PDB file of C-alpha atoms in Angstrom:
ATOM      1  CA  MET A  38       0.000   0.000   0.000  1.00 84.00           C
ATOM      2  CA  LEU A  39       1.390   3.353  -1.058  1.00 85.00           C
ATOM      3  CA  LYS A  40       1.642   5.867   1.781  1.00 89.00           C
ATOM      4  CA  HIS A  41       1.083   9.436   0.648  1.00 87.00           C
ATOM      5  CA  ARG A  42       3.809  11.239   2.572  1.00 85.00           C
ATOM      6  CA  GLY A  43       2.941  14.806   3.465  1.00 84.00           C
ATOM      7  CA  PHE A  44      -0.808  14.216   3.243  1.00 87.00           C
ATOM      8  CA  PRO A  45      -2.670  15.358   6.390  1.00 86.00           C
ATOM      9  CA  GLY A  46      -3.727  12.487   8.608  1.00 85.00           C
ATOM     10  CA  ARG A  47      -6.935  14.182   9.718  1.00 81.00           C
ATOM     11  CA  LEU A  48      -8.828  17.455   9.797  1.00 82.00           C
ATOM     12  CA  THR A  49      -7.198  19.613  12.446  1.00 80.00           C
ATOM     13  CA  GLY A  50      -9.127  19.734  15.699  1.00 76.00           C
ATOM     14  CA  THR A  51     -11.397  16.807  14.781  1.00 77.00           C
ATOM     15  CA  ASP A  52     -11.399  13.031  14.645  1.00 80.00           C
ATOM     16  CA  PHE A  53     -12.180  12.988  10.906  1.00 88.00           C
ATOM     17  CA  GLN A  54      -9.332  10.883   9.513  1.00 88.00           C
ATOM     18  CA  PHE A  55      -7.989  11.298   6.000  1.00 89.00           C
ATOM     19  CA  VAL A  56      -5.522   8.390   5.868  1.00 87.00           C
ATOM     20  CA  ILE A  57      -5.110   4.949   7.359  1.00 86.00           C
ATOM     21  CA  ARG A  58      -1.883   3.782   8.961  1.00 86.00           C
ATOM     22  CA  ARG A  59      -1.765   0.160   7.842  1.00 85.00           C
ATOM     23  CA  ALA A  60      -3.200  -2.041   5.130  1.00 83.00           C
ATOM     24  CA  ASN A  61      -5.813  -4.540   6.290  1.00 84.00           C
ATOM     25  CA  MET A  62      -3.981  -7.778   5.542  1.00 81.00           C
ATOM     26  CA  LYS A  63      -6.885 -10.098   6.450  1.00 84.00           C
ATOM     27  CA  ALA A  64      -9.926  -8.475   4.831  1.00 83.00           C
ATOM     28  CA  GLY A  65      -8.176  -6.304   2.243  1.00 82.00           C
ATOM     29  CA  ALA A  66      -8.954  -2.703   1.375  1.00 88.00           C
ATOM     30  CA  ALA A  67     -12.319  -1.272   2.379  1.00 90.00           C
ATOM     31  CA  LYS A  68     -14.513  -0.758  -0.673  1.00 93.00           C
ATOM     32  CA  ILE A  69     -15.010   2.785  -1.954  1.00 94.00           C
ATOM     33  CA  ILE A  70     -18.702   3.476  -2.544  1.00 94.00           C
ATOM     34  CA  LYS A  71     -20.669   6.535  -3.628  1.00 94.00           C
ATOM     35  CA  ARG A  72     -22.299   8.044  -0.536  1.00 93.00           C
ATOM     36  CA  GLU A  73     -25.164  10.461  -0.868  1.00 92.00           C
ATOM     37  CA  ARG A  74     -24.608  13.897   0.705  1.00 89.00           C
ATOM     38  CA  PHE A  75     -27.862  15.326   1.974  1.00 90.00           C
ATOM     39  CA  ALA A  76     -28.480  19.031   2.616  1.00 87.00           C
ATOM     40  CA  ASP A  77     -29.032  18.480   6.345  1.00 88.00           C
ATOM     41  CA  ARG A  78     -25.509  17.151   7.021  1.00 89.00           C
ATOM     42  CA  LYS A  79     -23.727  18.584  10.030  1.00 91.00           C
ATOM     43  CA  ASN A  80     -21.368  21.489   9.478  1.00 90.00           C
ATOM     44  CA  ALA A  81     -18.459  19.401  10.815  1.00 88.00           C
ATOM     45  CA  ASP A  82     -19.109  16.771   8.132  1.00 91.00           C
ATOM     46  CA  ARG A  83     -19.158  19.440   5.421  1.00 91.00           C
ATOM     47  CA  MET A  84     -15.910  20.907   6.762  1.00 90.00           C
ATOM     48  CA  ALA A  85     -14.315  17.448   6.653  1.00 91.00           C
ATOM     49  CA  ASP A  86     -15.345  17.090   2.993  1.00 93.00           C
ATOM     50  CA  LYS A  87     -13.949  20.530   2.221  1.00 92.00           C
ATOM     51  CA  GLY A  88     -10.707  19.829   4.074  1.00 91.00           C
ATOM     52  CA  PHE A  89     -10.218  16.483   2.367  1.00 92.00           C
ATOM     53  CA  MET A  90     -10.890  18.012  -1.062  1.00 94.00           C
ATOM     54  CA  ALA A  91      -8.425  20.826  -0.310  1.00 92.00           C
ATOM     55  CA  ALA A  92      -5.788  18.281   0.740  1.00 92.00           C
ATOM     56  CA  LEU A  93      -6.367  16.191  -2.407  1.00 94.00           C
ATOM     57  CA  TRP A  94      -6.061  19.301  -4.582  1.00 93.00           C
ATOM     58  CA  ALA A  95      -2.896  20.484  -2.790  1.00 90.00           C
ATOM     59  CA  GLN A  96      -1.287  17.041  -3.014  1.00 91.00           C
ATOM     60  CA  PHE A  97      -2.330  15.834  -6.479  1.00 94.00           C
ATOM     61  CA  GLY A  98      -3.869  18.699  -8.464  1.00 92.00           C
ATOM     62  CA  GLU A  99      -5.195  17.393 -11.773  1.00 93.00           C
ATOM     63  CA  ASP A 100      -2.865  14.362 -11.769  1.00 95.00           C
ATOM     64  CA  VAL A 101      -4.065  10.779 -11.505  1.00 96.00           C
ATOM     65  CA  PHE A 102      -3.287   9.352  -8.069  1.00 95.00           C
ATOM     66  CA  GLU A 103      -3.215   5.967  -6.407  1.00 95.00           C
ATOM     67  CA  ARG A 104      -5.655   5.324  -3.569  1.00 93.00           C
ATOM     68  CA  GLY A 105      -2.920   3.977  -1.313  1.00 91.00           C
ATOM     69  CA  ASN A 106      -3.519   4.891   2.331  1.00 91.00           C
ATOM     70  CA  LEU A 107      -6.332   7.379   1.679  1.00 94.00           C
ATOM     71  CA  ASP A 108      -9.318   6.590   3.892  1.00 93.00           C
ATOM     72  CA  ALA A 109     -12.087   4.761   1.987  1.00 93.00           C
ATOM     73  CA  GLY A 110     -14.834   6.289   4.119  1.00 92.00           C
ATOM     74  CA  ARG A 111     -13.654   9.833   3.447  1.00 93.00           C
ATOM     75  CA  LEU A 112     -13.131   9.092  -0.267  1.00 95.00           C
ATOM     76  CA  SER A 113     -16.646   7.652  -0.453  1.00 95.00           C
ATOM     77  CA  TRP A 114     -18.194  11.027   0.409  1.00 95.00           C
ATOM     78  CA  LEU A 115     -16.577  12.506  -2.737  1.00 95.00           C
ATOM     79  CA  PHE A 116     -16.488   9.442  -5.002  1.00 96.00           C
ATOM     80  CA  GLY A 117     -18.549   9.521  -8.183  1.00 94.00           C
ATOM     81  CA  ARG A 118     -18.719  13.319  -8.122  1.00 94.00           C
ATOM     82  CA  GLU A 119     -15.569  15.262  -7.203  1.00 95.00           C
ATOM     83  CA  VAL A 120     -13.315  12.186  -7.245  1.00 96.00           C
ATOM     84  CA  VAL A 121     -13.732   9.647 -10.040  1.00 96.00           C
ATOM     85  CA  ALA A 122     -12.109   6.429 -11.221  1.00 95.00           C
ATOM     86  CA  ALA A 123      -9.145   6.989 -13.528  1.00 95.00           C
ATOM     87  CA  GLU A 124      -9.050   3.448 -14.897  1.00 94.00           C
ATOM     88  CA  ASP A 125     -11.403   0.949 -16.465  1.00 92.00           C
ATOM     89  CA  PRO A 126     -12.046  -1.540 -15.009  1.00 94.00           C
ATOM     90  CA  PHE A 127     -11.975   0.109 -11.605  1.00 93.00           C
ATOM     91  CA  ASP A 128     -11.536  -2.011  -8.467  1.00 93.00           C
ATOM     92  CA  PRO A 129     -13.110  -0.092  -5.546  1.00 94.00           C
ATOM     93  CA  ALA A 130     -11.540  -2.537  -3.064  1.00 92.00           C
ATOM     94  CA  SER A 131      -7.911  -2.111  -4.133  1.00 93.00           C
ATOM     95  CA  TYR A 132      -5.195  -0.006  -2.551  1.00 93.00           C
ATOM     96  CA  ASP A 133      -3.733   0.281  -6.081  1.00 94.00           C
ATOM     97  CA  ALA A 134      -6.899   1.807  -7.615  1.00 94.00           C
ATOM     98  CA  LEU A 135      -6.279   4.950  -9.650  1.00 96.00           C
ATOM     99  CA  LEU A 136      -8.389   8.051  -9.042  1.00 96.00           C
ATOM    100  CA  LYS A 137      -8.503  11.656 -10.216  1.00 96.00           C
ATOM    101  CA  ILE A 138     -10.261  14.861  -9.293  1.00 96.00           C
ATOM    102  CA  ASN A 139     -13.180  15.776 -11.546  1.00 96.00           C
ATOM    103  CA  LEU A 140     -12.185  19.422 -11.652  1.00 95.00           C
ATOM    104  CA  LYS A 141     -15.404  20.839 -13.126  1.00 95.00           C
ATOM    105  CA  VAL A 142     -17.584  19.175 -10.484  1.00 95.00           C
ATOM    106  CA  ALA A 143     -15.133  19.944  -7.655  1.00 95.00           C
ATOM    107  CA  GLN A 144     -15.061  23.638  -8.600  1.00 94.00           C
ATOM    108  CA  VAL A 145     -18.854  23.804  -8.355  1.00 94.00           C
ATOM    109  CA  SER A 146     -19.029  21.834  -5.084  1.00 93.00           C
ATOM    110  CA  PHE A 147     -16.138  23.620  -3.357  1.00 92.00           C
ATOM    111  CA  PRO A 148     -15.684  27.015  -5.073  1.00 92.00           C
ATOM    112  CA  GLU A 149     -13.799  28.434  -2.084  1.00 90.00           C
ATOM    113  CA  ILE A 150     -10.959  25.940  -2.649  1.00 90.00           C
ATOM    114  CA  PHE A 151     -10.531  26.721  -6.356  1.00 87.00           C
ATOM    115  CA  ALA A 152     -11.109  30.498  -6.339  1.00 81.00           C
ATOM    116  CA  ALA A 153      -8.258  32.559  -7.763  1.00 75.00           C
ATOM    117  CA  ASP A 154      -7.845  34.356  -4.425  1.00 73.00           C
ATOM    118  CA  ALA A 155      -8.351  31.209  -2.304  1.00 66.00           C
ATOM    119  CA  GLU A 156      -6.363  30.995   0.889  1.00 69.00           C
ATOM    120  CA  PRO A 157      -4.661  27.631   1.352  1.00 66.00           C
ATOM    121  CA  MET A 158      -6.433  25.555   3.991  1.00 63.00           C
ATOM    122  CA  ASP A 159      -4.553  25.428   7.276  1.00 60.00           C
ATOM    123  CA  PHE A 160      -4.053  21.840   8.378  1.00 59.00           C
ATOM    124  CA  GLY A 161      -1.822  22.925  11.224  1.00 58.00           C
ATOM    125  CA  ASP A 162       0.939  20.406  11.621  1.00 51.00           C
ATOM    126  CA  TRP A 163       0.048  17.950   8.856  1.00 48.00           C
ATOM    127  CA  ASP A 164      -0.060  14.518  10.453  1.00 46.00           C
ATOM    128  CA  ASP A 165       2.438  12.655   8.331  1.00 46.00           C
ATOM    129  CA  ASP A 166       2.719   9.060   9.535  1.00 44.00           C
ATOM    130  CA  GLU A 167       4.309   9.051  12.934  1.00 47.00           C
ATOM    131  CA  ASP A 168       5.111   5.353  12.726  1.00 46.00           C
ATOM    132  CA  GLN A 169       7.361   5.233   9.680  1.00 44.00           C
ATOM    133  CA  ASP A 170       6.305   1.691   8.564  1.00 45.00           C
TER     134      ASP A 170
END
């Protein structure tokens, strides 16, 4: 499993994780699914989506990226809209799956991240893996 060095481990001040520390050797990678985002979601959940999208954009931009240690649950909130499969066939239960940001959709969903005068999101001390496996 590829570890994305420099990617924030979580949203600062919350328990919303962005990456996992270890591959699940017994059950394999958790499956990425498309989760529906309803209008009545909590503000904290919306901030986690925004923070994760900002981190993806800062780390990968428009490049194709490997799922690696990115959290499947957090990816699932963006999958099928702002983050899409970059390969066919796509294996949603693989750490090697290739993804990319759907820039047009992401710009509509999170305009504050992509605005010309956008301030970079402050992740504080980005939680790079503390246990250098």
